[in-house]
XYZ file of N, CA and C in Angstrom:
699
model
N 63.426 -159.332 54.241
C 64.499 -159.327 55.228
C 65.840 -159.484 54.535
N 66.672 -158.492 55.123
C 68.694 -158.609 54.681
C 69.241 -158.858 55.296
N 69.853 -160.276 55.318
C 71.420 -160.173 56.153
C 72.571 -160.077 55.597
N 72.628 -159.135 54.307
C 74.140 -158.823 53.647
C 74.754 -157.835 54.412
N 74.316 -156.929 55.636
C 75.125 -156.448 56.306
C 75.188 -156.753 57.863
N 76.047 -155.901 59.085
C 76.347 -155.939 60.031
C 75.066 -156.034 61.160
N 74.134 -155.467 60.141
C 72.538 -155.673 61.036
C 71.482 -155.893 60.073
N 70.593 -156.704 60.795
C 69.141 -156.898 59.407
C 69.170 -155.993 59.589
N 68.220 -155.471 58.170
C 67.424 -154.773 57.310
C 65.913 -155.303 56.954
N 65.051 -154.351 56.385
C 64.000 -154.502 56.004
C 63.952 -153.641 54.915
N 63.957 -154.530 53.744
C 64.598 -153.903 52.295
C 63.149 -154.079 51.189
N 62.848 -153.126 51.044
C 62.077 -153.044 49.477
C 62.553 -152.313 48.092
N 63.045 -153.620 47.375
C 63.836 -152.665 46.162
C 63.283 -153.128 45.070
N 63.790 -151.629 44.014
C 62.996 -152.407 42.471
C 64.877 -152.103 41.912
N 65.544 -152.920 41.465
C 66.305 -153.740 40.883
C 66.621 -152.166 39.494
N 65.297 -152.616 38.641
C 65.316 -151.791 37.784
C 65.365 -150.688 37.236
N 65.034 -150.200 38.566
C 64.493 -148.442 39.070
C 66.054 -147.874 39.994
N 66.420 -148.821 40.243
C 67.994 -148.487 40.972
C 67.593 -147.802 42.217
N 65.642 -148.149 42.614
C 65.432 -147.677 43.753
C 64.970 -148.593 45.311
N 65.607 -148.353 46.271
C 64.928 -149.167 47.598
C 64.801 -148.567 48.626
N 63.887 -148.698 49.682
C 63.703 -148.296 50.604
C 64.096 -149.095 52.199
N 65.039 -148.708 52.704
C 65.330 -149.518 54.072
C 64.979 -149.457 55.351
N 64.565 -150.075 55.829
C 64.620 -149.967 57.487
C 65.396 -150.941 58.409
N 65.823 -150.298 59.359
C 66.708 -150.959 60.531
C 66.858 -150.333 61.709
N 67.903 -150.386 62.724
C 68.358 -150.047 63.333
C 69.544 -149.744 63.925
N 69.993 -148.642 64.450
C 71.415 -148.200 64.161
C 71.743 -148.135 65.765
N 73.363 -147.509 65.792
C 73.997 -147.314 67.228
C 74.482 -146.263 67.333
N 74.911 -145.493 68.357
C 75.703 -145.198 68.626
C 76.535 -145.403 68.883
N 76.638 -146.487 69.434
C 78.351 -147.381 70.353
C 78.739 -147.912 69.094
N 78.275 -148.129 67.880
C 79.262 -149.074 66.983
C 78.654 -148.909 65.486
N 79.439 -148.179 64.509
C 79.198 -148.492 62.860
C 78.429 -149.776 62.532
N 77.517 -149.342 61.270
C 76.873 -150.533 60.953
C 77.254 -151.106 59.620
N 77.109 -151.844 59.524
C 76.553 -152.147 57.208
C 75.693 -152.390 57.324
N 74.631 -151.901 56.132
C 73.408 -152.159 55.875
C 72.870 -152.931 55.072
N 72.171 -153.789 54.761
C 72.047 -154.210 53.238
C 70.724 -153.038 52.307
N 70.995 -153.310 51.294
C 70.219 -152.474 50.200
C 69.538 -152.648 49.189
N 70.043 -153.882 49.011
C 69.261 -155.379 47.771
C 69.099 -154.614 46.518
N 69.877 -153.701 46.418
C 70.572 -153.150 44.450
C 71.031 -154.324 43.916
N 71.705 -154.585 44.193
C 72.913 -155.541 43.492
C 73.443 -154.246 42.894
N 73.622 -153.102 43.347
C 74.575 -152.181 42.472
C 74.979 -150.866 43.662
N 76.016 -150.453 43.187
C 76.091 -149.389 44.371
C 75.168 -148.449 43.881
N 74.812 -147.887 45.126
C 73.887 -146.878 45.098
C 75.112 -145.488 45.197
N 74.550 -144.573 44.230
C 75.350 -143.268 44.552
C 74.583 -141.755 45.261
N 73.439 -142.237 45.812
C 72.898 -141.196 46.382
C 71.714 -141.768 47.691
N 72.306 -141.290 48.700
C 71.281 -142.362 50.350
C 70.851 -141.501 50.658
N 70.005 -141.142 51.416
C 68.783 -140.260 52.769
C 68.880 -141.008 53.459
N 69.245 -140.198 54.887
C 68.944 -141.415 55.514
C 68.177 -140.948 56.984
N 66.942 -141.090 57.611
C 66.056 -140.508 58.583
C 66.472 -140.744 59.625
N 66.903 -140.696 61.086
C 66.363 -141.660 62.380
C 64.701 -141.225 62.459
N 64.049 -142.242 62.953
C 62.628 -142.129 63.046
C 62.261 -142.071 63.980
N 62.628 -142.160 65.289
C 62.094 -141.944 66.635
C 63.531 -141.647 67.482
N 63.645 -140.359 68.062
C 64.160 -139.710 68.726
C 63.821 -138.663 69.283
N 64.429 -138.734 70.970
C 64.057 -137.164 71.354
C 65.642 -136.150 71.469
N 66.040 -136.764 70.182
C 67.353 -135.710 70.614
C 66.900 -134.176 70.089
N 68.039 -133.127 69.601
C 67.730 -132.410 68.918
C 69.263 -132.169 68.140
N 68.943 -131.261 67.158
C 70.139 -131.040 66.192
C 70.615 -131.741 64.946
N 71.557 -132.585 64.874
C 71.572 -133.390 63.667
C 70.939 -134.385 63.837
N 70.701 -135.262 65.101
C 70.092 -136.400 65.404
C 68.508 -136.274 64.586
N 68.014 -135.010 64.530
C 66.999 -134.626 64.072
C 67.069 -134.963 62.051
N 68.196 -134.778 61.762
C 68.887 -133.972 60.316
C 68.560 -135.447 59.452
N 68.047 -135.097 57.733
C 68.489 -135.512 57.410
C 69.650 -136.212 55.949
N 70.085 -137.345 56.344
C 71.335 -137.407 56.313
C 71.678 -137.723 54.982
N 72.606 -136.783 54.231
C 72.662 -137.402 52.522
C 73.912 -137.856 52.155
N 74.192 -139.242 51.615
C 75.902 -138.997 50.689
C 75.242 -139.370 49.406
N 76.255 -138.872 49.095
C 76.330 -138.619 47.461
C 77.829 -139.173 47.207
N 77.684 -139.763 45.598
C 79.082 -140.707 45.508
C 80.409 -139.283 44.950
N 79.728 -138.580 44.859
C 80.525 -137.326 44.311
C 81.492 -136.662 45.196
N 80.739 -136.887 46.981
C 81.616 -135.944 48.304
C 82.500 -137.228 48.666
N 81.703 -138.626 48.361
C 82.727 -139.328 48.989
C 82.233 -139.788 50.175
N 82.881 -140.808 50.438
C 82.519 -141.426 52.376
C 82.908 -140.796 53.005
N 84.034 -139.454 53.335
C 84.019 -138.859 54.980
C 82.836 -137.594 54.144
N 82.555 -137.101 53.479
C 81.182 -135.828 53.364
C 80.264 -136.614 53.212
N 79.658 -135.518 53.910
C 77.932 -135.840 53.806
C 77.067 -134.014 53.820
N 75.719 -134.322 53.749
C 75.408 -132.867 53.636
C 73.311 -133.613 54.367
N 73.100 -132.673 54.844
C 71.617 -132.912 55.450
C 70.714 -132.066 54.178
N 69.908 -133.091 53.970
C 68.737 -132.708 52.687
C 67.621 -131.533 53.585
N 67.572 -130.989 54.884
C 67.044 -130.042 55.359
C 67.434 -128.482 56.081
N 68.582 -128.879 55.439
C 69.128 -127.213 55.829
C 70.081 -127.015 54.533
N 70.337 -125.994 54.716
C 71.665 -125.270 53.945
C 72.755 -125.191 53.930
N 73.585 -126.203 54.917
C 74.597 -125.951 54.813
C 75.887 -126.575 54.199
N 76.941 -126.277 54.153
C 77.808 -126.183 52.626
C 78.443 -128.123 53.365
N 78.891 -128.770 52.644
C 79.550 -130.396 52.757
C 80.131 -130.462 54.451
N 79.888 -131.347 54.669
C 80.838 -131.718 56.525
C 81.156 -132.970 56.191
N 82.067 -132.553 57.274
C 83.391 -134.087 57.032
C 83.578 -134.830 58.633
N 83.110 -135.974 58.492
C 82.759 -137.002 59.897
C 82.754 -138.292 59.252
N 83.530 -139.128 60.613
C 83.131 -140.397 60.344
C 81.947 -140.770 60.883
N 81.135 -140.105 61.348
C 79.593 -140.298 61.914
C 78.829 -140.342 60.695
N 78.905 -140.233 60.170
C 78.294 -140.504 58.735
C 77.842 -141.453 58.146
N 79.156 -141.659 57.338
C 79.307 -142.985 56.649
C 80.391 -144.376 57.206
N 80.858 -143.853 58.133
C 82.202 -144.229 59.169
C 83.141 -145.145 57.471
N 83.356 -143.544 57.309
C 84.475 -143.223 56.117
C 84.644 -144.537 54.940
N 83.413 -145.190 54.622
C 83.647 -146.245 53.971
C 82.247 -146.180 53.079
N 82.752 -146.753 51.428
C 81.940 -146.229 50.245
C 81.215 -147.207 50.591
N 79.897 -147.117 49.969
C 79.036 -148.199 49.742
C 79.272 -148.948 48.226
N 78.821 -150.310 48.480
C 79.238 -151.706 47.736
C 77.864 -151.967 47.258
N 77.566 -153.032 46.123
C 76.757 -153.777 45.434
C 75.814 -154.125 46.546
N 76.269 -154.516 47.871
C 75.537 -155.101 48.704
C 75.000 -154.267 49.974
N 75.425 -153.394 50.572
C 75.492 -152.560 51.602
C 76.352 -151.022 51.737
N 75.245 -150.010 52.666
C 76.308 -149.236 52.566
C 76.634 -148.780 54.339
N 77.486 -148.109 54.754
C 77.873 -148.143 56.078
C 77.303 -146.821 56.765
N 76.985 -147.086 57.919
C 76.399 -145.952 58.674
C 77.284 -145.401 59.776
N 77.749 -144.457 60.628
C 78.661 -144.362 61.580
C 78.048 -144.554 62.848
N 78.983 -144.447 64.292
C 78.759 -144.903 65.584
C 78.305 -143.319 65.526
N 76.843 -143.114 65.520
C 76.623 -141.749 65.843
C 75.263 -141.904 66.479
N 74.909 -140.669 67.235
C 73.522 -140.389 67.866
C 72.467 -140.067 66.404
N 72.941 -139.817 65.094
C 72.051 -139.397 63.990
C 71.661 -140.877 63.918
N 71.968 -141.667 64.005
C 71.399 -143.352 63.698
C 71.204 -144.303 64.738
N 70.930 -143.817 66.076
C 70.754 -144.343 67.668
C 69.216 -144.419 67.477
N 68.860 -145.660 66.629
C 67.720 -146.025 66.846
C 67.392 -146.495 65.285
N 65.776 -146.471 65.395
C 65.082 -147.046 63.954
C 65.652 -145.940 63.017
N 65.601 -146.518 62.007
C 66.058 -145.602 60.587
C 65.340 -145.513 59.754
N 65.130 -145.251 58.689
C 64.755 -145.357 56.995
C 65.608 -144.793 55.961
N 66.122 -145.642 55.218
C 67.177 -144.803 54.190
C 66.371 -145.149 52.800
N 66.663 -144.142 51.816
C 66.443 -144.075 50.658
C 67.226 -144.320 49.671
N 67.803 -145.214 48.631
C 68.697 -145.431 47.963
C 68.905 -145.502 47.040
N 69.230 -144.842 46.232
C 69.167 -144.492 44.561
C 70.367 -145.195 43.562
N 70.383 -146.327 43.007
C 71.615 -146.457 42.112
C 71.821 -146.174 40.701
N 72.442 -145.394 40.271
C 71.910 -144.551 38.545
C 71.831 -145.753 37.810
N 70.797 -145.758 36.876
C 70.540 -146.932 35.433
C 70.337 -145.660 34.302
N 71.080 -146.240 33.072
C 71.161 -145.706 32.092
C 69.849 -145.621 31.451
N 69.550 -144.352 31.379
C 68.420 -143.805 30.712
C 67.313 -143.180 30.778
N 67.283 -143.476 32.806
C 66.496 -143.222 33.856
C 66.648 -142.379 35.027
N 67.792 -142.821 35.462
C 68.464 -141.782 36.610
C 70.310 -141.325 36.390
N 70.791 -140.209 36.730
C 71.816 -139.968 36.913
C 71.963 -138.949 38.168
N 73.262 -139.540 39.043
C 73.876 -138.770 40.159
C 75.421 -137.895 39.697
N 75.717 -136.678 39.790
C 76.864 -136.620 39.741
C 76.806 -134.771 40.037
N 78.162 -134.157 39.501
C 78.253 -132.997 40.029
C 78.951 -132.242 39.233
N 78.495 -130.976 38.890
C 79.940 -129.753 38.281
C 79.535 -129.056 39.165
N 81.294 -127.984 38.268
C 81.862 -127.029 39.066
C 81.296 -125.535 38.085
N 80.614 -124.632 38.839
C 80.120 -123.222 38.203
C 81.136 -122.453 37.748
N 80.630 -121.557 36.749
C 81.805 -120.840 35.968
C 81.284 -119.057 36.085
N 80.121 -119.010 36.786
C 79.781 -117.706 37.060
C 79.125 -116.659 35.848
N 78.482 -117.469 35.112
C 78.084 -117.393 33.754
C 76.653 -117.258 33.581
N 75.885 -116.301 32.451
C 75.165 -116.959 31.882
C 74.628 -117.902 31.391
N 76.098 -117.938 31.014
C 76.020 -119.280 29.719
C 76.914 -120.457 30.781
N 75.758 -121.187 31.093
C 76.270 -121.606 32.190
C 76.686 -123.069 32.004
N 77.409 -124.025 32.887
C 77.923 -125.190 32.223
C 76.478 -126.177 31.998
N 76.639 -127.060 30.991
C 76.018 -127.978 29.959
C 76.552 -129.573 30.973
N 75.445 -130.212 31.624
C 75.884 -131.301 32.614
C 74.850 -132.846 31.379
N 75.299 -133.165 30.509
C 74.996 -134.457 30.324
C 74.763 -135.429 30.897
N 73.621 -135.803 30.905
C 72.719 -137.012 31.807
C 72.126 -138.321 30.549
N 72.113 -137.907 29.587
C 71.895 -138.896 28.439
C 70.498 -139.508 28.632
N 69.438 -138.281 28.824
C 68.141 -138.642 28.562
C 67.231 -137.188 28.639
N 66.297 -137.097 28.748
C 65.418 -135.965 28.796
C 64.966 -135.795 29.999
N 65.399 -134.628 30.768
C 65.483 -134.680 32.010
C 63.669 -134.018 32.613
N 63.127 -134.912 33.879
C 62.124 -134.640 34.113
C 62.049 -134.056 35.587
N 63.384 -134.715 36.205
C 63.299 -133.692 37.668
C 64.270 -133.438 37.843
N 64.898 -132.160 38.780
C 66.636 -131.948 39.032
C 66.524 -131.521 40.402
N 67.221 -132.380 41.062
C 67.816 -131.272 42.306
C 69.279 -131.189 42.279
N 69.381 -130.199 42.666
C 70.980 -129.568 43.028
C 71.230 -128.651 44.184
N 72.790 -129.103 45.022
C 73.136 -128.150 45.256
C 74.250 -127.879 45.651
N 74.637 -126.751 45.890
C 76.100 -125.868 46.176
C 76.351 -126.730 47.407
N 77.862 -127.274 47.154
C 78.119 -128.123 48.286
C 79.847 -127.186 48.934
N 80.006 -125.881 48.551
C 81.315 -125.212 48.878
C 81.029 -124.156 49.733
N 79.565 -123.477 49.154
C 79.293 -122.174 50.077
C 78.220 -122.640 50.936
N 78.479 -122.076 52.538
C 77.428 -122.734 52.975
C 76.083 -121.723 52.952
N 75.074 -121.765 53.095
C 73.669 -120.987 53.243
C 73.098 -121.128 52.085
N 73.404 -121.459 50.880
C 73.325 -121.853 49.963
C 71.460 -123.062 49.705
N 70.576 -123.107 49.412
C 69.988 -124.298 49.705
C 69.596 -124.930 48.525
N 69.220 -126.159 48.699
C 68.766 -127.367 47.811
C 67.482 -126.678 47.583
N 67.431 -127.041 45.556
C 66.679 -126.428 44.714
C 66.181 -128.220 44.097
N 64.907 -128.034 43.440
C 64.291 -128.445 42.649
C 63.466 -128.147 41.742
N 63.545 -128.641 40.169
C 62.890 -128.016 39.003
C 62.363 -129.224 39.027
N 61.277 -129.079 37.555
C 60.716 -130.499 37.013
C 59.770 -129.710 36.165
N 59.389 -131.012 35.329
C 59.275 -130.298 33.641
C 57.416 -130.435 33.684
N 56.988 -130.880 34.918
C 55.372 -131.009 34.615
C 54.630 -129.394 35.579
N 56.048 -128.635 36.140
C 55.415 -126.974 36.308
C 56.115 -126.697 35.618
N 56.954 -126.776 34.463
C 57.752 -125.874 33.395
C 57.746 -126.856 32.157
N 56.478 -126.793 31.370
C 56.714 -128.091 30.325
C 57.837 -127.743 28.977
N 58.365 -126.086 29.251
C 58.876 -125.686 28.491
C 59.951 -124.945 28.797
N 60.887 -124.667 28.107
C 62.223 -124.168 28.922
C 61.970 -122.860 28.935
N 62.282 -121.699 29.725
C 63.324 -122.320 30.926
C 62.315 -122.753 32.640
N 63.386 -123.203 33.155
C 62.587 -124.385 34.437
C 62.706 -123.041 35.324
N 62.080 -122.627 35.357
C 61.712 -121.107 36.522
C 61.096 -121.625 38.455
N 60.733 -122.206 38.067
C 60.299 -122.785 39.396
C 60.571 -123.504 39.933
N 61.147 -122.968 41.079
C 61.824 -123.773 42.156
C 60.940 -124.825 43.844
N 61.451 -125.422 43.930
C 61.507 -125.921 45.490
C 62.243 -126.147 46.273
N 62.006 -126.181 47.598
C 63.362 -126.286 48.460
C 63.100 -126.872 49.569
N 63.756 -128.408 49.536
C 63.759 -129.349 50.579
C 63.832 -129.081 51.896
N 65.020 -128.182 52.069
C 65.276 -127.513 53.133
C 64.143 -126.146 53.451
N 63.200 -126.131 53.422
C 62.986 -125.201 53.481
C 60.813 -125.411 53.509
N 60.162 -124.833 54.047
C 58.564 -124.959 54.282
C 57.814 -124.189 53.605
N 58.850 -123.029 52.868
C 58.251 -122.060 52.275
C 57.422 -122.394 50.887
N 56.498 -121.846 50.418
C 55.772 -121.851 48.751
C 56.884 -122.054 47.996
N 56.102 -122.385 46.547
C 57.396 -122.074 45.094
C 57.885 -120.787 45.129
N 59.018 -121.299 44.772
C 59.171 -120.001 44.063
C 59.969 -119.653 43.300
N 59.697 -118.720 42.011
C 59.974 -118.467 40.507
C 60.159 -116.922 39.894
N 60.280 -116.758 38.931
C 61.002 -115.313 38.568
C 62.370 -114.643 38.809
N 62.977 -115.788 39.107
C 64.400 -114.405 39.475
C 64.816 -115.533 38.101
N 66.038 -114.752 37.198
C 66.656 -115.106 36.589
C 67.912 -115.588 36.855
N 68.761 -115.474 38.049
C 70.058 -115.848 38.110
C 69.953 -116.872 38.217
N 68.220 -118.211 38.774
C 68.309 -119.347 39.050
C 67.749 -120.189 38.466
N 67.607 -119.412 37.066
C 66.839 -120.381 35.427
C 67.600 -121.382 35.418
N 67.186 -122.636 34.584
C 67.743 -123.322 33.883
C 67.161 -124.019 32.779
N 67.511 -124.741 31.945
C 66.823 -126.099 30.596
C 67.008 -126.934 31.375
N 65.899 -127.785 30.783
C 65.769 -129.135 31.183
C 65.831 -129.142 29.919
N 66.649 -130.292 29.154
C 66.732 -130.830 27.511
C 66.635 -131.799 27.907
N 67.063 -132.645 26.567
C 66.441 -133.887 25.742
C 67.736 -134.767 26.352
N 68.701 -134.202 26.827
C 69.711 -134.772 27.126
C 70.714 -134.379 28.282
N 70.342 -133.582 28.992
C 70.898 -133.194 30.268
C 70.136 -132.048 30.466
N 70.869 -131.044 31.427
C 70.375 -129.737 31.555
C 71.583 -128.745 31.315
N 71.028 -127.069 31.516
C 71.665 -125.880 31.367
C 71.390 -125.433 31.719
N 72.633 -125.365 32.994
C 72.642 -123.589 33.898
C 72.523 -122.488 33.307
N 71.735 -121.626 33.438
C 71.720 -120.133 32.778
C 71.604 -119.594 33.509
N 71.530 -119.411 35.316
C 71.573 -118.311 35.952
C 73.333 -118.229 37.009
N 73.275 -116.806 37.152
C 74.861 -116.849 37.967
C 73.834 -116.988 39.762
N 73.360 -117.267 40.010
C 73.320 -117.382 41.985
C 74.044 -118.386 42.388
N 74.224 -118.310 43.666
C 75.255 -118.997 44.280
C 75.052 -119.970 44.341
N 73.254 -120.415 44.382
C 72.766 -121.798 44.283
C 72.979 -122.548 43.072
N 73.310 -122.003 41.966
C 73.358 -123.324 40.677
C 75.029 -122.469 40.215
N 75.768 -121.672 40.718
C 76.223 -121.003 39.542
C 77.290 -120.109 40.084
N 78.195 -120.578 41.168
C 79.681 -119.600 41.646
C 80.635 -120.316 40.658
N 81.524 -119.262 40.675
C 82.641 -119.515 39.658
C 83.460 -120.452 40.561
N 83.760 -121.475 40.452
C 84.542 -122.586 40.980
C 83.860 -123.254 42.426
N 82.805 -122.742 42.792
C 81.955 -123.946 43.412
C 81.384 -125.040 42.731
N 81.494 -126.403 43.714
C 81.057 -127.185 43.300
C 79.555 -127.631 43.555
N 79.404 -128.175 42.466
C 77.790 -128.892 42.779
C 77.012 -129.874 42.749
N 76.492 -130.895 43.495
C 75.688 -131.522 43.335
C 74.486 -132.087 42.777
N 73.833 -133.256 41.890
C 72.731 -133.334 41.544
C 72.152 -134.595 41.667
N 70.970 -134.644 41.496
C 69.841 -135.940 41.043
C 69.362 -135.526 40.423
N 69.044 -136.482 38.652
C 68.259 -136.227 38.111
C 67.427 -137.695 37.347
N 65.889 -137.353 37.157
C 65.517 -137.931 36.618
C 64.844 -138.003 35.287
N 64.323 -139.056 34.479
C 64.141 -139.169 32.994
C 62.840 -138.759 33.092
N 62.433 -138.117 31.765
C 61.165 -137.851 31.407
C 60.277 -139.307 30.668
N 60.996 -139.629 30.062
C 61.050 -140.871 29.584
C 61.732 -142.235 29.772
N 61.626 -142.511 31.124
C 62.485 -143.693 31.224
C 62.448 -144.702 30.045
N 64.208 -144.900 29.782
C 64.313 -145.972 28.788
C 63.850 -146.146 27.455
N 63.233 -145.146 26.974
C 63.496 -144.919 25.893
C 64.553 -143.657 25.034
N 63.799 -143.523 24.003
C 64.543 -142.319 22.980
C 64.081 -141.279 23.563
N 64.968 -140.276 24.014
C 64.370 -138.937 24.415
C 64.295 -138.005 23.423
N 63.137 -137.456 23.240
C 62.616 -136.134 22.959
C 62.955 -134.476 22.899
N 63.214 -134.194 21.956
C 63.817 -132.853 22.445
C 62.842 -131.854 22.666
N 63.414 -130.727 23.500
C 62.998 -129.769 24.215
C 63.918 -128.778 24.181
């Protein structure tokens, strides 16, 4: 149990892992704080309602990332490009202790949020901007990367991709998944290759999903090797 924010919580966190899982309950009539039991800000939330009969976003769910900031947010099940609401995050970053939810129908009821805070060596959150390239930009994460998602947060239709190095033990990461999306893998086009290295990754395809010339982009990634010396690849 949390009372570091505006409403208990029901918090399971590992400290070390920069990971926890929450439950509570939210409003519509009024913004919440949550607690999160990091002791660190988290830079990447999910966040579910779990019982509703609405439809639409109430359905959606709900992502910030420390990269868009407290008024963006983006839903981890569709495609579409960053939105700007205080229904969200009700325009306020998350802290060591809690992060804020808005007076919205997406959180009018039980919740579950997911909360990620980057630790060196293990996880990194952050974002570039595409150059429309082959040779595509080089994003340093300072370990050997074992899973990536990304995505285009400028164009909308665009959708959230995932690689990982135990269906590609070798570069390049050809196979994709997509959160948003029910469909099979799927692999072979080249505009949406990339490396997974020993120390970040590399865009090598131009699609709109990893790779417009001055769109921006989003990621999570994780270590192949947590906490130790990484390995090259």
């Amino acid at each position: 149990t949390n009372t570091d924010g505006s409403i208990i919580t029901s918090v399971r966190a590992n400290q070390t892992a920069g990971f926890s899982i929450v439950t509570g309950t939210g409003s519509s009539s009024a913004a919440k704080t949550c607690g999160h039991g990091l002791s660190a800000e988290p830079h990447f939330i999910v966040v579910k309602l779990r019982v509703t009969a609405g439809n639409g976003n109430d359905q959606d769910w709900q992502v910030y990332h420390k990269d868009l900031g407290n008024t963006k947010g983006l839903q981890l099940n569709l495609t579409d490009s960053v939105e700007t609401t205080s229904s969200l995050w009700n325009n306020t970053a998350p802290t060591s202790s809690v992060f804020s939810i808005g007076a919205s129908t997406r959180y009018d009821g039980n919740f579950v949020a997911y909360c990620f805070a980057p630790v060196a060596g293990y996880s990194a959150m952050g974002s570039y901007t595409g150059n429309g390239s082959t040779d595509g930009p080089f994003v340093y994460t300072g370990f050997r990367v074992a899973w990536l998602m990304v995505k285009n947060v400028t164009t909308s239709g665009e959708p959230w991709t995932i690689y990982d190095s135990a269906r590609d033990p070798y570069n390049l990461a050809t196979h994709r998944l997509r959160p948003d999306s029910s469909g099979a893998e799927e692999s072979g086009t080249a505009p949406r290759d990339k490396d997974l290295l020993s120390n970040g990754f590399k865009v090598k395809g131009t699609s709109g999903e990893q790779n417009t010339d001055g769109d921006t982009y989003i990621y999570a990634a994780f270590a192949y090797h947590p906490f130790q010396n990484s390995r090259a690849r």
